[in-house]
């Protein structure tokens, strides 16, 4: 064990039993690294994380991030349930997940250490602010003795230093209050991380200068803290055998990039869809975690003609969206599981009156309030089957933040072309995760609209397009075509109230046929990775895309005959889905639920299925999927 | 002069739809339908621009009986659907048809919010103090101890007063009408139409099948004059078969007091003059119980404020104007939005 003392403030301990990753002479190259920053929710963890993301992106690394924040808005300082964390996986190759386990943990207080240490890879590096390890905080975190003094950290490398004190020293000249000065300590830690991975500080300088354009001293203090943290790293380099790491740029398609979360791309996709079909976007929503950021994003687009409406409740939000579509706009509502449940009666009305509408469900862990900030895929049944009566509708799922943009456009297209409500499934992970996005050009997307030929003399509201079976979208304001819509069963042509049994059978059949027919406009399903035949096809949907994709890459590198098929269309399925899956011996369906897609595929008559279920509020780890595949291969190769 | 210059004005009959009206014979809804059609003709409504949105219940069948655009939606939600439609197209003439169950029970929340937001529309709440379509259960406006299939020993719920509810929600136009009082109803409908913002009209509607005569004490010819006061803006609050009764201010109780002119030295000038812009007076009029005091009908409150769609549109203009003043070029579409903020070239 080496102990290096520097100024009495800095202690670097390297446990010799852990193989030394650190090279004194030069930075050690790493392909990718997973860093987790944790602290009190008042410590500015998420800001720190997003700055680290930006700095990485600017240096050409690919990355994926995920914020892990508590449900409580401001939990008492120092408690375990008040810990906010941010995980980032970055590196010199394409990054598909946030990483199974962190390599580096920055713990800004004892509670952050307590709640996050378990995730850290054995032998990983812990950076600790000893200034926050007061006996009171140690006790609040639930430690009996200081974790710095027992064996808690024996299995890890450790940099411990009084970040709080050094931050105060770094910003002393600026003249902020002690409290405000201490609030810069996250940037001190960030500076240290920048040194550790050789990241440039310029993007953070620029961000701080813009963010605190009015409060210049706050910008300057944070910059001073950032620089001090970085300088501290340099002194470590000089005085210890820690030289930091180097991470190369990833190979990325040329073009203009920005960092995006799924909530942003979903919002922009909806706004783009409205432009593409030349309709006003009316977005009606009621605040709910984790769906609300979509409302926040769209509320900033009012100058583009986007109308956002914060309704009195979930039902009103759905109704306002439907009312907007009734009057000729693209009506969209958004929520999470419990809110979607409240909207279902309105969605059934939309099915019955055959008006377009898009419903975005950013799923979270349920049932009931469940774990609002944790992710899950357990609303697939609700989306596909959660209404009353025979009320089929299309269900689409987004696989990643970038994918949300395309899915929002496709859902809007289907809604309008087929005169139907469409449910889009995202989840808390996709909504909050961020990744670099090759910025889309709206002009690259085909325009769409409602194809209708109205002959006023022969007008009837439920006459249908011969191909799509969509009825005509005639909206108030159109002269001579006045009619009444309603939830009572309608005559299959005139739309007049009709109780006749044959008509109800006919309307039920038509509504089902119309939705089933949407599969015609769905491109053929192809493996995302791997061959069209093989031992195993892993069939996923939604946010499991990243872990499945990485696992399949790894497994294929090991020579295993595994393919990855990822579904965007969950109802109806793509026409060739069955045919494609026929070419594999086993179909493995990993889901963050108890097996909902599994059941829906089973219902098509397929036998060779196996589920992989996880319902812990956490995404899949790559190795969990790899292990499931290995187990199957062992069996079938026996 | 050619006949293509102006379309001939529509009559009340032109607003009748082809659908057979299916309310029970003698239902008060017929009279309301008649008054509405007549009003539409009188105000020169454009059929294509007029929309009736309703929820569920006897009254909510209404859109099927008028020859305009209509949406017979789901229970209680008409105000929310109408709000969405108005956000999509603020130029529509929006009418909401609801009842005491639809509007105050299952849809009470939406009614509250459309009123406080002041969405430009007319809300006609048909109050028959009973659930008609589901066959006669007590409603949120039923009197205490109402006997019904779901309350055989009498209901135990304290009723809500629709007009008081609307005033409490911040409605800027609150009126009461009676199905059979066609002239007054027509005038109120017109005033409601002219009012920009949410106009709330409670219409006492007799349900001869399940709650016959519940409003008779103040609507029957014999007793109407002494138990109903029809208020009019800037006119004294007088009533009575000899028009010698009136309301004065009972200052010790902060209340209205019914008096007889000439009795106990009451002089005509003591009678309060109705001021429809006075919200406190509207509350006092609305809360008169109909027992010791008459039931007030007419426009109780009418104070104009910009409607919701108006402020929504105004805010957009302001935001757009401000964006134009900024040094960076104003964004004209989502493509511009995507390219704003931190981005980098690979
Ligand atoms: S039940 Fe009553 S309210 Fe309903 S239609 Fe019959 S009379 Fe009218």
PDB file of N, CA, C and O in Angstrom, chain B residues 291-322:
ATOM      1  N   UNK B 291     -87.131  29.499  -0.397  1.00  0.00           N
ATOM      2  CA  UNK B 291     -88.121  29.262   0.664  1.00  0.00           C
ATOM      3  C   UNK B 291     -88.616  30.593   1.209  1.00  0.00           C
ATOM      4  O   UNK B 291     -89.708  31.050   0.865  1.00  0.00           O
ATOM      5  N   UNK B 292     -87.797  31.268   2.021  1.00  0.00           N
ATOM      6  CA  UNK B 292     -88.225  32.583   2.545  1.00  0.00           C
ATOM      7  C   UNK B 292     -87.918  33.658   1.519  1.00  0.00           C
ATOM      8  O   UNK B 292     -88.381  34.776   1.624  1.00  0.00           O
ATOM      9  N   UNK B 293     -87.078  33.287   0.585  1.00  0.00           N
ATOM     10  CA  UNK B 293     -86.676  34.260  -0.426  1.00  0.00           C
ATOM     11  C   UNK B 293     -87.010  33.688  -1.789  1.00  0.00           C
ATOM     12  O   UNK B 293     -87.087  32.469  -1.942  1.00  0.00           O
ATOM     13  N   UNK B 294     -87.191  34.521  -2.808  1.00  0.00           N
ATOM     14  CA  UNK B 294     -87.519  33.989  -4.128  1.00  0.00           C
ATOM     15  C   UNK B 294     -86.277  33.376  -4.781  1.00  0.00           C
ATOM     16  O   UNK B 294     -85.156  33.660  -4.374  1.00  0.00           O
ATOM     17  N   UNK B 295     -86.518  32.549  -5.775  1.00  0.00           N
ATOM     18  CA  UNK B 295     -85.411  32.018  -6.578  1.00  0.00           C
ATOM     19  C   UNK B 295     -85.115  33.045  -7.670  1.00  0.00           C
ATOM     20  O   UNK B 295     -86.022  33.486  -8.370  1.00  0.00           O
ATOM     21  N   UNK B 296     -83.830  33.393  -7.799  1.00  0.00           N
ATOM     22  CA  UNK B 296     -83.470  34.410  -8.794  1.00  0.00           C
ATOM     23  C   UNK B 296     -83.169  33.742 -10.133  1.00  0.00           C
ATOM     24  O   UNK B 296     -82.428  32.757 -10.200  1.00  0.00           O
ATOM     25  N   UNK B 297     -83.764  34.291 -11.189  1.00  0.00           N
ATOM     26  CA  UNK B 297     -83.430  33.852 -12.546  1.00  0.00           C
ATOM     27  C   UNK B 297     -83.006  35.081 -13.352  1.00  0.00           C
ATOM     28  O   UNK B 297     -83.168  36.210 -12.896  1.00  0.00           O
ATOM     29  N   UNK B 298     -82.479  34.837 -14.550  1.00  0.00           N
ATOM     30  CA  UNK B 298     -81.962  35.943 -15.366  1.00  0.00           C
ATOM     31  C   UNK B 298     -80.442  35.950 -15.308  1.00  0.00           C
ATOM     32  O   UNK B 298     -79.814  35.021 -14.765  1.00  0.00           O
ATOM     33  N   UNK B 299     -79.860  36.994 -15.873  1.00  0.00           N
ATOM     34  CA  UNK B 299     -78.394  37.089 -15.865  1.00  0.00           C
ATOM     35  C   UNK B 299     -77.955  37.632 -14.505  1.00  0.00           C
ATOM     36  O   UNK B 299     -78.120  38.810 -14.207  1.00  0.00           O
ATOM     37  N   UNK B 300     -77.408  36.755 -13.678  1.00  0.00           N
ATOM     38  CA  UNK B 300     -76.996  37.172 -12.334  1.00  0.00           C
ATOM     39  C   UNK B 300     -75.672  37.929 -12.400  1.00  0.00           C
ATOM     40  O   UNK B 300     -75.436  38.864 -11.650  1.00  0.00           O
ATOM     41  N   UNK B 301     -74.833  37.495 -13.306  1.00  0.00           N
ATOM     42  CA  UNK B 301     -73.482  38.086 -13.355  1.00  0.00           C
ATOM     43  C   UNK B 301     -72.997  38.102 -14.791  1.00  0.00           C
ATOM     44  O   UNK B 301     -73.144  37.120 -15.519  1.00  0.00           O
ATOM     45  N   UNK B 302     -72.420  39.213 -15.200  1.00  0.00           N
ATOM     46  CA  UNK B 302     -71.901  39.322 -16.564  1.00  0.00           C
ATOM     47  C   UNK B 302     -70.804  40.377 -16.582  1.00  0.00           C
ATOM     48  O   UNK B 302     -71.061  41.573 -16.610  1.00  0.00           O
ATOM     49  N   UNK B 303     -69.579  39.918 -16.481  1.00  0.00           N
ATOM     50  CA  UNK B 303     -68.451  40.851 -16.492  1.00  0.00           C
ATOM     51  C   UNK B 303     -67.433  40.328 -17.490  1.00  0.00           C
ATOM     52  O   UNK B 303     -66.955  39.206 -17.362  1.00  0.00           O
ATOM     53  N   UNK B 304     -67.130  41.111 -18.483  1.00  0.00           N
ATOM     54  CA  UNK B 304     -66.264  40.627 -19.555  1.00  0.00           C
ATOM     55  C   UNK B 304     -64.798  40.642 -19.179  1.00  0.00           C
ATOM     56  O   UNK B 304     -64.324  41.592 -18.544  1.00  0.00           O
ATOM     57  N   UNK B 305     -64.132  39.602 -19.560  1.00  0.00           N
ATOM     58  CA  UNK B 305     -62.672  39.556 -19.438  1.00  0.00           C
ATOM     59  C   UNK B 305     -62.169  38.806 -20.656  1.00  0.00           C
ATOM     60  O   UNK B 305     -62.922  38.011 -21.217  1.00  0.00           O
ATOM     61  N   UNK B 306     -60.941  39.015 -21.080  1.00  0.00           N
ATOM     62  CA  UNK B 306     -60.469  38.318 -22.282  1.00  0.00           C
ATOM     63  C   UNK B 306     -60.624  36.804 -22.137  1.00  0.00           C
ATOM     64  O   UNK B 306     -60.378  36.257 -21.063  1.00  0.00           O
ATOM     65  N   UNK B 307     -61.017  36.162 -23.209  1.00  0.00           N
ATOM     66  CA  UNK B 307     -61.223  34.720 -23.158  1.00  0.00           C
ATOM     67  C   UNK B 307     -59.873  33.997 -23.191  1.00  0.00           C
ATOM     68  O   UNK B 307     -58.844  34.579 -23.520  1.00  0.00           O
ATOM     69  N   UNK B 308     -59.940  32.711 -22.867  1.00  0.00           N
ATOM     70  CA  UNK B 308     -58.725  31.889 -22.800  1.00  0.00           C
ATOM     71  C   UNK B 308     -57.989  31.846 -24.141  1.00  0.00           C
ATOM     72  O   UNK B 308     -56.781  32.075 -24.197  1.00  0.00           O
ATOM     73  N   UNK B 309     -58.741  31.588 -25.215  1.00  0.00           N
ATOM     74  CA  UNK B 309     -58.078  31.493 -26.530  1.00  0.00           C
ATOM     75  C   UNK B 309     -57.431  32.836 -26.860  1.00  0.00           C
ATOM     76  O   UNK B 309     -56.394  32.893 -27.501  1.00  0.00           O
ATOM     77  N   UNK B 310     -58.093  33.904 -26.413  1.00  0.00           N
ATOM     78  CA  UNK B 310     -57.547  35.222 -26.694  1.00  0.00           C
ATOM     79  C   UNK B 310     -56.180  35.389 -26.011  1.00  0.00           C
ATOM     80  O   UNK B 310     -55.212  35.813 -26.646  1.00  0.00           O
ATOM     81  N   UNK B 311     -56.102  35.033 -24.749  1.00  0.00           N
ATOM     82  CA  UNK B 311     -54.816  35.218 -24.052  1.00  0.00           C
ATOM     83  C   UNK B 311     -53.760  34.247 -24.570  1.00  0.00           C
ATOM     84  O   UNK B 311     -52.576  34.572 -24.617  1.00  0.00           O
ATOM     85  N   UNK B 312     -54.216  33.052 -24.983  1.00  0.00           N
ATOM     86  CA  UNK B 312     -53.278  32.081 -25.556  1.00  0.00           C
ATOM     87  C   UNK B 312     -52.663  32.661 -26.836  1.00  0.00           C
ATOM     88  O   UNK B 312     -51.446  32.650 -27.026  1.00  0.00           O
ATOM     89  N   UNK B 313     -53.509  33.217 -27.692  1.00  0.00           N
ATOM     90  CA  UNK B 313     -53.034  33.768 -28.960  1.00  0.00           C
ATOM     91  C   UNK B 313     -52.159  34.993 -28.719  1.00  0.00           C
ATOM     92  O   UNK B 313     -51.128  35.185 -29.369  1.00  0.00           O
ATOM     93  N   UNK B 314     -52.587  35.807 -27.756  1.00  0.00           N
ATOM     94  CA  UNK B 314     -51.843  37.023 -27.457  1.00  0.00           C
ATOM     95  C   UNK B 314     -50.426  36.696 -26.973  1.00  0.00           C
ATOM     96  O   UNK B 314     -49.455  37.343 -27.348  1.00  0.00           O
ATOM     97  N   UNK B 315     -50.336  35.641 -26.143  1.00  0.00           N
ATOM     98  CA  UNK B 315     -49.018  35.272 -25.624  1.00  0.00           C
ATOM     99  C   UNK B 315     -48.098  34.838 -26.766  1.00  0.00           C
ATOM    100  O   UNK B 315     -46.920  35.201 -26.787  1.00  0.00           O
ATOM    101  N   UNK B 316     -48.653  34.085 -27.715  1.00  0.00           N
ATOM    102  CA  UNK B 316     -47.845  33.634 -28.852  1.00  0.00           C
ATOM    103  C   UNK B 316     -47.336  34.845 -29.646  1.00  0.00           C
ATOM    104  O   UNK B 316     -46.157  34.899 -30.005  1.00  0.00           O
ATOM    105  N   UNK B 317     -48.210  35.824 -29.864  1.00  0.00           N
ATOM    106  CA  UNK B 317     -47.756  37.011 -30.608  1.00  0.00           C
ATOM    107  C   UNK B 317     -46.628  37.710 -29.867  1.00  0.00           C
ATOM    108  O   UNK B 317     -45.664  38.169 -30.480  1.00  0.00           O
ATOM    109  N   UNK B 318     -46.770  37.799 -28.551  1.00  0.00           N
ATOM    110  CA  UNK B 318     -45.723  38.473 -27.763  1.00  0.00           C
ATOM    111  C   UNK B 318     -44.407  37.718 -27.867  1.00  0.00           C
ATOM    112  O   UNK B 318     -43.347  38.308 -28.061  1.00  0.00           O
ATOM    113  N   UNK B 319     -44.485  36.386 -27.727  1.00  0.00           N
ATOM    114  CA  UNK B 319     -43.265  35.573 -27.781  1.00  0.00           C
ATOM    115  C   UNK B 319     -42.607  35.731 -29.152  1.00  0.00           C
ATOM    116  O   UNK B 319     -41.392  35.894 -29.260  1.00  0.00           O
ATOM    117  N   UNK B 320     -43.432  35.708 -30.199  1.00  0.00           N
ATOM    118  CA  UNK B 320     -42.894  35.819 -31.549  1.00  0.00           C
ATOM    119  C   UNK B 320     -42.268  37.193 -31.771  1.00  0.00           C
ATOM    120  O   UNK B 320     -41.186  37.309 -32.342  1.00  0.00           O
ATOM    121  N   UNK B 321     -42.930  38.228 -31.267  1.00  0.00           N
ATOM    122  CA  UNK B 321     -42.389  39.582 -31.421  1.00  0.00           C
ATOM    123  C   UNK B 321     -41.048  39.708 -30.703  1.00  0.00           C
ATOM    124  O   UNK B 321     -40.099  40.293 -31.224  1.00  0.00           O
ATOM    125  N   UNK B 322     -40.989  39.139 -29.497  1.00  0.00           N
ATOM    126  CA  UNK B 322     -39.752  39.206 -28.723  1.00  0.00           C
ATOM    127  C   UNK B 322     -38.623  38.455 -29.445  1.00  0.00           C
ATOM    128  O   UNK B 322     -37.488  38.910 -29.493  1.00  0.00           O
TER     129      UNK B 322
END
